[in-house]
Amino acid sequence: MKLIDTTFGIHERALTLRSQRMEVLARNIANSDTPNFKAQDIDFKASLKRVQANDSLTVTNSGHMQSSNRAGNGSLLFTVPVNSSADGNTVELSVEQAKYGKAAAQYQATLRFLEGDISALRKVLKGE
Amino acid sequence: MSMDKIFGIAGSALNAQMVRLNASASNIANAGSTASSEIDAYKAKRPIFETVLSEQQNNLGGVRVTSLVDDQAVHGQIHDPGNPNADENGIVYLSNVNEVGEMVEMMAAARSYQNNVEVINTARQLMLRTLEITKI
């Protein structure tokens, strides 16, 4: 549906990516005591760019594969720690906590944009 | 909805930290136990953590405890011939639990546990907010 696709635009994809990033950060926090665990993060800007590029692929046949909204493996990057620890773990809890909090706020921001779009759409449908 | 995976990841960490807390509690409880040989004496238990790697979803996974290993620290010995646990030379073997270290371990485990509870709380709030989108 053209109207809905274009109205939500980037925010729909952004929301998916944001929740994926929160997953990665949650994993970092969960593994903060695991020896040799390497902290990871998603490069949000690059991932969103790639997702958007994938989206513009034209599907001329029903047998064609649909582009996926998931961030690919390449966008998962290893975090460079400020202070390295002796057990090979690169998770810095305070940094990860800050990142998680920020990611949660960003998720809410994207959500707010989507809500605005939806309420606008609803107003149009109601003819208010 | 991929947000629900956070609950699994953080939940596995809660589980692992709880094992660590239990091990610590057991170590502290047995700190005063004695035995008549070094082999029989209580050895502090240490959980070994490992990342759970799943093939799908970019290797996103939680954490699990693979095993509990005995601490290799040296056992204390005291000369106490009156003790029923004393060997033929009157030596009693103590546990190798370092109580101060265990207290620190306990605090670290509790902090990690709280961290993951916070992660779950945040994810839960966001999920509820997302659900509200559909509300008229």
PDB file of C-alpha atoms in Angstrom:
ATOM      1  CA  MET A   1       0.000   0.000   0.000  1.00  0.00           C
ATOM      2  CA  LYS A   2       1.639   3.096  -1.309  1.00  0.00           C
ATOM      3  CA  LEU A   3       0.138   5.542   1.196  1.00  0.00           C
ATOM      4  CA  ILE A   4       1.191   3.601   4.267  1.00  0.00           C
ATOM      5  CA  ASP A   5       4.593   2.680   2.858  1.00  0.00           C
ATOM      6  CA  THR A   6       5.495   6.269   2.151  1.00  0.00           C
ATOM      7  CA  THR A   7       3.918   7.757   5.256  1.00  0.00           C
ATOM      8  CA  PHE A   8       5.888   5.707   7.727  1.00  0.00           C
ATOM      9  CA  GLY A   9       8.937   5.832   5.503  1.00  0.00           C
ATOM     10  CA  ILE A  10      12.221   5.649   7.303  1.00  0.00           C
ATOM     11  CA  HIS A  11      10.789   5.358  10.807  1.00  0.00           C
ATOM     12  CA  GLU A  12       9.456   1.864  10.344  1.00  0.00           C
ATOM     13  CA  ARG A  13      12.887   0.588   9.305  1.00  0.00           C
ATOM     14  CA  ALA A  14      14.586   2.724  11.919  1.00  0.00           C
ATOM     15  CA  LEU A  15      12.454   1.171  14.656  1.00  0.00           C
ATOM     16  CA  THR A  16      13.478  -2.338  13.618  1.00  0.00           C
ATOM     17  CA  LEU A  17      17.128  -1.349  13.576  1.00  0.00           C
ATOM     18  CA  ARG A  18      16.865   0.410  16.914  1.00  0.00           C
ATOM     19  CA  SER A  19      15.412  -2.664  18.595  1.00  0.00           C
ATOM     20  CA  GLN A  20      18.153  -4.782  17.014  1.00  0.00           C
ATOM     21  CA  ARG A  21      20.772  -2.442  18.415  1.00  0.00           C
ATOM     22  CA  MET A  22      19.184  -2.731  21.861  1.00  0.00           C
ATOM     23  CA  GLU A  23      19.427  -6.505  21.548  1.00  0.00           C
ATOM     24  CA  VAL A  24      23.151  -6.276  20.834  1.00  0.00           C
ATOM     25  CA  LEU A  25      23.659  -3.964  23.809  1.00  0.00           C
ATOM     26  CA  ALA A  26      21.578  -6.259  26.045  1.00  0.00           C
ATOM     27  CA  ARG A  27      23.838  -9.113  25.057  1.00  0.00           C
ATOM     28  CA  ASN A  28      26.898  -7.063  25.984  1.00  0.00           C
ATOM     29  CA  ILE A  29      25.467  -6.341  29.429  1.00  0.00           C
ATOM     30  CA  ALA A  30      24.446  -9.985  29.894  1.00  0.00           C
ATOM     31  CA  ASN A  31      27.984 -11.107  29.087  1.00  0.00           C
ATOM     32  CA  SER A  32      29.785  -8.500  31.164  1.00  0.00           C
ATOM     33  CA  ASP A  33      31.330 -11.272  33.303  1.00  0.00           C
ATOM     34  CA  THR A  34      32.073 -13.810  30.558  1.00  0.00           C
ATOM     35  CA  PRO A  35      35.807 -14.277  29.957  1.00  0.00           C
ATOM     36  CA  ASN A  36      37.012 -13.486  26.407  1.00  0.00           C
ATOM     37  CA  PHE A  37      33.665 -12.013  25.365  1.00  0.00           C
ATOM     38  CA  LYS A  38      34.051  -9.172  22.865  1.00  0.00           C
ATOM     39  CA  ALA A  39      31.521  -6.348  23.062  1.00  0.00           C
ATOM     40  CA  GLN A  40      29.722  -5.467  19.824  1.00  0.00           C
ATOM     41  CA  ASP A  41      27.653  -2.613  18.525  1.00  0.00           C
ATOM     42  CA  ILE A  42      25.688  -1.735  15.387  1.00  0.00           C
ATOM     43  CA  ASP A  43      26.742   1.175  13.206  1.00  0.00           C
ATOM     44  CA  PHE A  44      23.241   2.616  13.022  1.00  0.00           C
ATOM     45  CA  LYS A  45      23.873   5.144  10.249  1.00  0.00           C
ATOM     46  CA  ALA A  46      25.529   2.643   7.910  1.00  0.00           C
ATOM     47  CA  SER A  47      22.916  -0.029   8.632  1.00  0.00           C
ATOM     48  CA  LEU A  48      20.007   2.296   7.949  1.00  0.00           C
ATOM     49  CA  LYS A  49      21.648   3.400   4.714  1.00  0.00           C
ATOM     50  CA  ARG A  50      22.045  -0.207   3.635  1.00  0.00           C
ATOM     51  CA  VAL A  51      18.472  -1.110   4.595  1.00  0.00           C
ATOM     52  CA  GLN A  52      17.205   1.843   2.570  1.00  0.00           C
ATOM     53  CA  ALA A  53      19.314   0.860  -0.424  1.00  0.00           C
ATOM     54  CA  ASN A  54      17.951  -2.680  -0.230  1.00  0.00           C
ATOM     55  CA  ASP A  55      14.439  -1.320  -0.068  1.00  0.00           C
ATOM     56  CA  SER A  56      14.666   0.362  -3.421  1.00  0.00           C
ATOM     57  CA  LEU A  57      15.253  -2.954  -5.209  1.00  0.00           C
ATOM     58  CA  THR A  58      12.490  -3.491  -7.732  1.00  0.00           C
ATOM     59  CA  VAL A  59      10.816  -6.870  -7.696  1.00  0.00           C
ATOM     60  CA  THR A  60       9.638  -7.749 -11.181  1.00  0.00           C
ATOM     61  CA  ASN A  61       8.764 -11.348 -10.498  1.00  0.00           C
ATOM     62  CA  SER A  62       6.992 -12.961  -7.561  1.00  0.00           C
ATOM     63  CA  GLY A  63       9.858 -15.462  -7.359  1.00  0.00           C
ATOM     64  CA  HIS A  64      12.365 -12.734  -6.584  1.00  0.00           C
ATOM     65  CA  MET A  65      13.674 -12.575  -3.079  1.00  0.00           C
ATOM     66  CA  GLN A  66      12.375  -9.776  -0.919  1.00  0.00           C
ATOM     67  CA  SER A  67      14.948  -7.491   0.565  1.00  0.00           C
ATOM     68  CA  SER A  68      15.286  -8.066   4.249  1.00  0.00           C
ATOM     69  CA  ASN A  69      15.038  -5.404   6.878  1.00  0.00           C
ATOM     70  CA  ARG A  70      17.595  -7.021   9.091  1.00  0.00           C
ATOM     71  CA  ALA A  71      20.979  -5.500   9.649  1.00  0.00           C
ATOM     72  CA  GLY A  72      23.511  -7.744   7.939  1.00  0.00           C
ATOM     73  CA  ASN A  73      26.464  -9.345   9.633  1.00  0.00           C
ATOM     74  CA  GLY A  74      28.762  -6.649   8.335  1.00  0.00           C
ATOM     75  CA  SER A  75      27.124  -3.925  10.390  1.00  0.00           C
ATOM     76  CA  LEU A  76      27.967  -5.643  13.677  1.00  0.00           C
ATOM     77  CA  LEU A  77      31.220  -4.083  14.799  1.00  0.00           C
ATOM     78  CA  PHE A  78      33.467  -4.835  17.737  1.00  0.00           C
ATOM     79  CA  THR A  79      33.730  -2.117  20.349  1.00  0.00           C
ATOM     80  CA  VAL A  80      37.199  -0.805  21.151  1.00  0.00           C
ATOM     81  CA  PRO A  81      37.465  -0.691  24.955  1.00  0.00           C
ATOM     82  CA  VAL A  82      38.838   2.305  26.822  1.00  0.00           C
ATOM     83  CA  ASN A  83      40.435   0.056  29.427  1.00  0.00           C
ATOM     84  CA  SER A  84      41.096  -3.569  28.591  1.00  0.00           C
ATOM     85  CA  SER A  85      40.644  -6.217  31.259  1.00  0.00           C
ATOM     86  CA  ALA A  86      42.857  -9.168  32.101  1.00  0.00           C
ATOM     87  CA  ASP A  87      40.293 -11.862  31.215  1.00  0.00           C
ATOM     88  CA  GLY A  88      39.940 -10.718  27.604  1.00  0.00           C
ATOM     89  CA  ASN A  89      36.450  -9.295  28.136  1.00  0.00           C
ATOM     90  CA  THR A  90      35.941  -5.953  26.371  1.00  0.00           C
ATOM     91  CA  VAL A  91      32.575  -5.060  27.927  1.00  0.00           C
ATOM     92  CA  GLU A  92      32.703  -1.863  29.946  1.00  0.00           C
ATOM     93  CA  LEU A  93      29.547  -1.929  31.978  1.00  0.00           C
ATOM     94  CA  SER A  94      29.181   1.816  32.512  1.00  0.00           C
ATOM     95  CA  VAL A  95      29.692   2.519  28.813  1.00  0.00           C
ATOM     96  CA  GLU A  96      27.203  -0.179  27.833  1.00  0.00           C
ATOM     97  CA  GLN A  97      24.660   1.092  30.343  1.00  0.00           C
ATOM     98  CA  ALA A  98      24.948   4.600  28.947  1.00  0.00           C
ATOM     99  CA  LYS A  99      24.589   3.263  25.413  1.00  0.00           C
ATOM    100  CA  TYR A 100      21.559   1.198  26.376  1.00  0.00           C
ATOM    101  CA  GLY A 101      19.876   4.189  28.009  1.00  0.00           C
ATOM    102  CA  LYS A 102      20.565   6.347  24.988  1.00  0.00           C
ATOM    103  CA  ALA A 103      19.320   3.631  22.630  1.00  0.00           C
ATOM    104  CA  ALA A 104      16.113   3.369  24.671  1.00  0.00           C
ATOM    105  CA  ALA A 105      15.573   7.129  24.356  1.00  0.00           C
ATOM    106  CA  GLN A 106      16.229   6.961  20.624  1.00  0.00           C
ATOM    107  CA  TYR A 107      13.761   4.100  20.308  1.00  0.00           C
ATOM    108  CA  GLN A 108      11.144   6.237  22.044  1.00  0.00           C
ATOM    109  CA  ALA A 109      11.914   9.143  19.719  1.00  0.00           C
ATOM    110  CA  THR A 110      11.375   6.959  16.651  1.00  0.00           C
ATOM    111  CA  LEU A 111       8.214   5.667  18.255  1.00  0.00           C
ATOM    112  CA  ARG A 112       6.996   9.240  18.777  1.00  0.00           C
ATOM    113  CA  PHE A 113       7.558  10.025  15.083  1.00  0.00           C
ATOM    114  CA  LEU A 114       5.583   6.932  14.126  1.00  0.00           C
ATOM    115  CA  GLU A 115       2.792   7.841  16.517  1.00  0.00           C
ATOM    116  CA  GLY A 116       2.579  11.281  14.929  1.00  0.00           C
ATOM    117  CA  ASP A 117       2.321   9.735  11.478  1.00  0.00           C
ATOM    118  CA  ILE A 118      -0.346   7.325  12.617  1.00  0.00           C
ATOM    119  CA  SER A 119      -2.452   9.964  14.333  1.00  0.00           C
ATOM    120  CA  ALA A 120      -2.231  12.145  11.225  1.00  0.00           C
ATOM    121  CA  LEU A 121      -3.354   9.220   9.095  1.00  0.00           C
ATOM    122  CA  ARG A 122      -6.186   8.526  11.494  1.00  0.00           C
ATOM    123  CA  LYS A 123      -7.350  12.131  11.309  1.00  0.00           C
ATOM    124  CA  VAL A 124      -7.421  11.928   7.518  1.00  0.00           C
ATOM    125  CA  LEU A 125      -9.440   8.712   7.633  1.00  0.00           C
ATOM    126  CA  LYS A 126     -11.919  10.201  10.045  1.00  0.00           C
ATOM    127  CA  GLY A 127     -12.189  13.346   7.951  1.00  0.00           C
ATOM    128  CA  GLU A 128     -11.554  15.624  10.892  1.00  0.00           C
TER     129      GLU A 128
ATOM    130  CA  MET B   1       8.979  -8.305  17.149  1.00  0.00           C
ATOM    131  CA  SER B   2      12.633  -8.607  17.970  1.00  0.00           C
ATOM    132  CA  MET B   3      12.430  -6.768  21.280  1.00  0.00           C
ATOM    133  CA  ASP B   4      11.340  -9.948  23.065  1.00  0.00           C
ATOM    134  CA  LYS B   5      14.764 -11.495  22.494  1.00  0.00           C
ATOM    135  CA  ILE B   6      16.149  -9.009  25.000  1.00  0.00           C
ATOM    136  CA  PHE B   7      14.112 -10.750  27.684  1.00  0.00           C
ATOM    137  CA  GLY B   8      15.746 -14.062  26.829  1.00  0.00           C
ATOM    138  CA  ILE B   9      19.239 -12.593  26.761  1.00  0.00           C
ATOM    139  CA  ALA B  10      18.886 -10.670  30.017  1.00  0.00           C
ATOM    140  CA  GLY B  11      17.009 -13.608  31.566  1.00  0.00           C
ATOM    141  CA  SER B  12      19.911 -15.961  30.856  1.00  0.00           C
ATOM    142  CA  ALA B  13      22.217 -13.469  32.558  1.00  0.00           C
ATOM    143  CA  LEU B  14      19.911 -13.349  35.597  1.00  0.00           C
ATOM    144  CA  ASN B  15      20.126 -17.114  35.739  1.00  0.00           C
ATOM    145  CA  ALA B  16      23.923 -17.158  35.455  1.00  0.00           C
ATOM    146  CA  GLN B  17      24.374 -14.472  38.092  1.00  0.00           C
ATOM    147  CA  MET B  18      22.028 -16.374  40.401  1.00  0.00           C
ATOM    148  CA  VAL B  19      24.239 -19.475  40.077  1.00  0.00           C
ATOM    149  CA  ARG B  20      27.216 -17.267  40.930  1.00  0.00           C
ATOM    150  CA  LEU B  21      25.382 -15.872  43.977  1.00  0.00           C
ATOM    151  CA  ASN B  22      24.448 -19.382  45.085  1.00  0.00           C
ATOM    152  CA  ALA B  23      28.037 -20.574  44.719  1.00  0.00           C
ATOM    153  CA  SER B  24      29.203 -17.616  46.779  1.00  0.00           C
ATOM    154  CA  ALA B  25      26.609 -18.282  49.477  1.00  0.00           C
ATOM    155  CA  SER B  26      27.643 -21.934  49.595  1.00  0.00           C
ATOM    156  CA  ASN B  27      31.306 -20.927  49.862  1.00  0.00           C
ATOM    157  CA  ILE B  28      30.631 -18.526  52.720  1.00  0.00           C
ATOM    158  CA  ALA B  29      28.453 -21.075  54.491  1.00  0.00           C
ATOM    159  CA  ASN B  30      31.217 -23.683  54.275  1.00  0.00           C
ATOM    160  CA  ALA B  31      34.063 -21.336  55.130  1.00  0.00           C
ATOM    161  CA  GLY B  32      34.305 -22.728  58.650  1.00  0.00           C
ATOM    162  CA  SER B  33      34.045 -26.432  57.833  1.00  0.00           C
ATOM    163  CA  THR B  34      37.018 -28.641  58.608  1.00  0.00           C
ATOM    164  CA  ALA B  35      38.262 -32.029  57.410  1.00  0.00           C
ATOM    165  CA  SER B  36      40.943 -34.552  58.245  1.00  0.00           C
ATOM    166  CA  SER B  37      42.691 -34.388  54.854  1.00  0.00           C
ATOM    167  CA  GLU B  38      43.343 -31.824  52.165  1.00  0.00           C
ATOM    168  CA  ILE B  39      41.269 -33.791  49.643  1.00  0.00           C
ATOM    169  CA  ASP B  40      38.204 -33.929  51.864  1.00  0.00           C
ATOM    170  CA  ALA B  41      38.387 -30.275  52.900  1.00  0.00           C
ATOM    171  CA  TYR B  42      35.819 -27.965  51.340  1.00  0.00           C
ATOM    172  CA  LYS B  43      37.019 -26.237  48.160  1.00  0.00           C
ATOM    173  CA  ALA B  44      35.508 -22.939  47.049  1.00  0.00           C
ATOM    174  CA  LYS B  45      33.290 -23.317  43.961  1.00  0.00           C
ATOM    175  CA  ARG B  46      33.706 -21.029  40.958  1.00  0.00           C
ATOM    176  CA  PRO B  47      31.147 -20.876  38.113  1.00  0.00           C
ATOM    177  CA  ILE B  48      32.520 -20.681  34.556  1.00  0.00           C
ATOM    178  CA  PHE B  49      30.559 -18.365  32.257  1.00  0.00           C
ATOM    179  CA  GLU B  50      30.247 -18.821  28.515  1.00  0.00           C
ATOM    180  CA  THR B  51      28.408 -16.971  25.757  1.00  0.00           C
ATOM    181  CA  VAL B  52      25.553 -18.866  24.132  1.00  0.00           C
ATOM    182  CA  LEU B  53      26.056 -18.540  20.393  1.00  0.00           C
ATOM    183  CA  SER B  54      23.062 -19.159  18.187  1.00  0.00           C
ATOM    184  CA  GLU B  55      23.635 -19.605  14.476  1.00  0.00           C
ATOM    185  CA  GLN B  56      20.750 -17.381  13.449  1.00  0.00           C
ATOM    186  CA  GLN B  57      20.346 -13.688  14.255  1.00  0.00           C
ATOM    187  CA  ASN B  58      23.971 -12.605  13.995  1.00  0.00           C
ATOM    188  CA  ASN B  59      25.087 -14.836  16.851  1.00  0.00           C
ATOM    189  CA  LEU B  60      22.943 -12.991  19.338  1.00  0.00           C
ATOM    190  CA  GLY B  61      22.902 -14.933  22.549  1.00  0.00           C
ATOM    191  CA  GLY B  62      22.881 -14.791  26.285  1.00  0.00           C
ATOM    192  CA  VAL B  63      25.214 -16.329  28.813  1.00  0.00           C
ATOM    193  CA  ARG B  64      25.272 -19.694  30.547  1.00  0.00           C
ATOM    194  CA  VAL B  65      27.215 -21.427  33.285  1.00  0.00           C
ATOM    195  CA  THR B  66      29.131 -24.347  31.795  1.00  0.00           C
ATOM    196  CA  SER B  67      30.538 -25.795  34.992  1.00  0.00           C
ATOM    197  CA  LEU B  68      31.417 -25.224  38.613  1.00  0.00           C
ATOM    198  CA  VAL B  69      35.123 -25.772  39.234  1.00  0.00           C
ATOM    199  CA  ASP B  70      37.000 -26.083  42.513  1.00  0.00           C
ATOM    200  CA  ASP B  71      39.243 -23.241  43.536  1.00  0.00           C
ATOM    201  CA  GLN B  72      42.899 -24.300  43.589  1.00  0.00           C
ATOM    202  CA  ALA B  73      43.873 -22.087  46.532  1.00  0.00           C
ATOM    203  CA  VAL B  74      45.956 -23.629  49.322  1.00  0.00           C
ATOM    204  CA  HIS B  75      44.119 -25.021  52.357  1.00  0.00           C
ATOM    205  CA  GLY B  76      44.824 -23.647  55.791  1.00  0.00           C
ATOM    206  CA  GLN B  77      46.032 -26.107  58.442  1.00  0.00           C
ATOM    207  CA  ILE B  78      45.802 -25.794  62.180  1.00  0.00           C
ATOM    208  CA  HIS B  79      47.224 -27.968  64.917  1.00  0.00           C
ATOM    209  CA  ASP B  80      44.275 -29.004  67.077  1.00  0.00           C
ATOM    210  CA  PRO B  81      44.643 -32.591  68.409  1.00  0.00           C
ATOM    211  CA  GLY B  82      41.389 -32.331  70.371  1.00  0.00           C
ATOM    212  CA  ASN B  83      39.319 -31.799  67.229  1.00  0.00           C
ATOM    213  CA  PRO B  84      37.422 -34.932  66.079  1.00  0.00           C
ATOM    214  CA  ASN B  85      38.551 -34.118  62.506  1.00  0.00           C
ATOM    215  CA  ALA B  86      42.250 -34.099  63.392  1.00  0.00           C
ATOM    216  CA  ASP B  87      44.517 -36.589  61.589  1.00  0.00           C
ATOM    217  CA  GLU B  88      47.175 -38.710  63.324  1.00  0.00           C
ATOM    218  CA  ASN B  89      49.496 -35.702  63.647  1.00  0.00           C
ATOM    219  CA  GLY B  90      46.757 -33.565  65.170  1.00  0.00           C
ATOM    220  CA  ILE B  91      46.369 -31.437  62.031  1.00  0.00           C
ATOM    221  CA  VAL B  92      42.937 -30.133  60.978  1.00  0.00           C
ATOM    222  CA  TYR B  93      42.444 -28.971  57.388  1.00  0.00           C
ATOM    223  CA  LEU B  94      40.320 -25.875  56.818  1.00  0.00           C
ATOM    224  CA  SER B  95      38.397 -24.897  53.705  1.00  0.00           C
ATOM    225  CA  ASN B  96      40.192 -22.706  51.157  1.00  0.00           C
ATOM    226  CA  VAL B  97      37.411 -20.108  51.095  1.00  0.00           C
ATOM    227  CA  ASN B  98      38.541 -16.491  51.190  1.00  0.00           C
ATOM    228  CA  GLU B  99      35.608 -14.850  52.964  1.00  0.00           C
ATOM    229  CA  VAL B 100      36.534 -11.286  52.018  1.00  0.00           C
ATOM    230  CA  GLY B 101      36.863 -12.317  48.389  1.00  0.00           C
ATOM    231  CA  GLU B 102      33.502 -14.076  48.544  1.00  0.00           C
ATOM    232  CA  MET B 103      31.818 -10.937  49.873  1.00  0.00           C
ATOM    233  CA  VAL B 104      33.233  -8.961  46.945  1.00  0.00           C
ATOM    234  CA  GLU B 105      32.149 -11.715  44.544  1.00  0.00           C
ATOM    235  CA  MET B 106      28.654 -11.565  46.018  1.00  0.00           C
ATOM    236  CA  MET B 107      28.441  -7.799  45.575  1.00  0.00           C
ATOM    237  CA  ALA B 108      29.675  -8.040  41.983  1.00  0.00           C
ATOM    238  CA  ALA B 109      27.101 -10.733  41.199  1.00  0.00           C
ATOM    239  CA  ALA B 110      24.318  -8.693  42.813  1.00  0.00           C
ATOM    240  CA  ARG B 111      25.297  -5.615  40.795  1.00  0.00           C
ATOM    241  CA  SER B 112      25.334  -7.583  37.544  1.00  0.00           C
ATOM    242  CA  TYR B 113      21.951  -9.044  38.435  1.00  0.00           C
ATOM    243  CA  GLN B 114      20.527  -5.554  39.021  1.00  0.00           C
ATOM    244  CA  ASN B 115      21.957  -4.363  35.719  1.00  0.00           C
ATOM    245  CA  ASN B 116      20.107  -7.055  33.834  1.00  0.00           C
ATOM    246  CA  VAL B 117      16.892  -6.377  35.734  1.00  0.00           C
ATOM    247  CA  GLU B 118      17.211  -2.764  34.563  1.00  0.00           C
ATOM    248  CA  VAL B 119      17.694  -3.957  30.976  1.00  0.00           C
ATOM    249  CA  ILE B 120      14.511  -6.020  31.221  1.00  0.00           C
ATOM    250  CA  ASN B 121      12.588  -3.104  32.739  1.00  0.00           C
ATOM    251  CA  THR B 122      13.615  -0.728  29.959  1.00  0.00           C
ATOM    252  CA  ALA B 123      12.774  -3.248  27.243  1.00  0.00           C
ATOM    253  CA  ARG B 124       9.420  -3.934  28.875  1.00  0.00           C
ATOM    254  CA  GLN B 125       8.542  -0.236  29.004  1.00  0.00           C
ATOM    255  CA  LEU B 126       9.472   0.229  25.353  1.00  0.00           C
ATOM    256  CA  MET B 127       7.441  -2.804  24.357  1.00  0.00           C
ATOM    257  CA  LEU B 128       4.383  -1.455  26.177  1.00  0.00           C
ATOM    258  CA  ARG B 129       4.863   1.931  24.518  1.00  0.00           C
ATOM    259  CA  THR B 130       5.031   0.211  21.127  1.00  0.00           C
ATOM    260  CA  LEU B 131       1.801  -1.598  21.876  1.00  0.00           C
ATOM    261  CA  GLU B 132       0.133   1.741  22.588  1.00  0.00           C
ATOM    262  CA  ILE B 133       0.660   2.752  18.947  1.00  0.00           C
ATOM    263  CA  THR B 134      -2.277   0.606  17.960  1.00  0.00           C
ATOM    264  CA  LYS B 135      -4.558   2.107  20.606  1.00  0.00           C
ATOM    265  CA  ILE B 136      -7.329   4.283  19.271  1.00  0.00           C
TER     266      ILE B 136
END
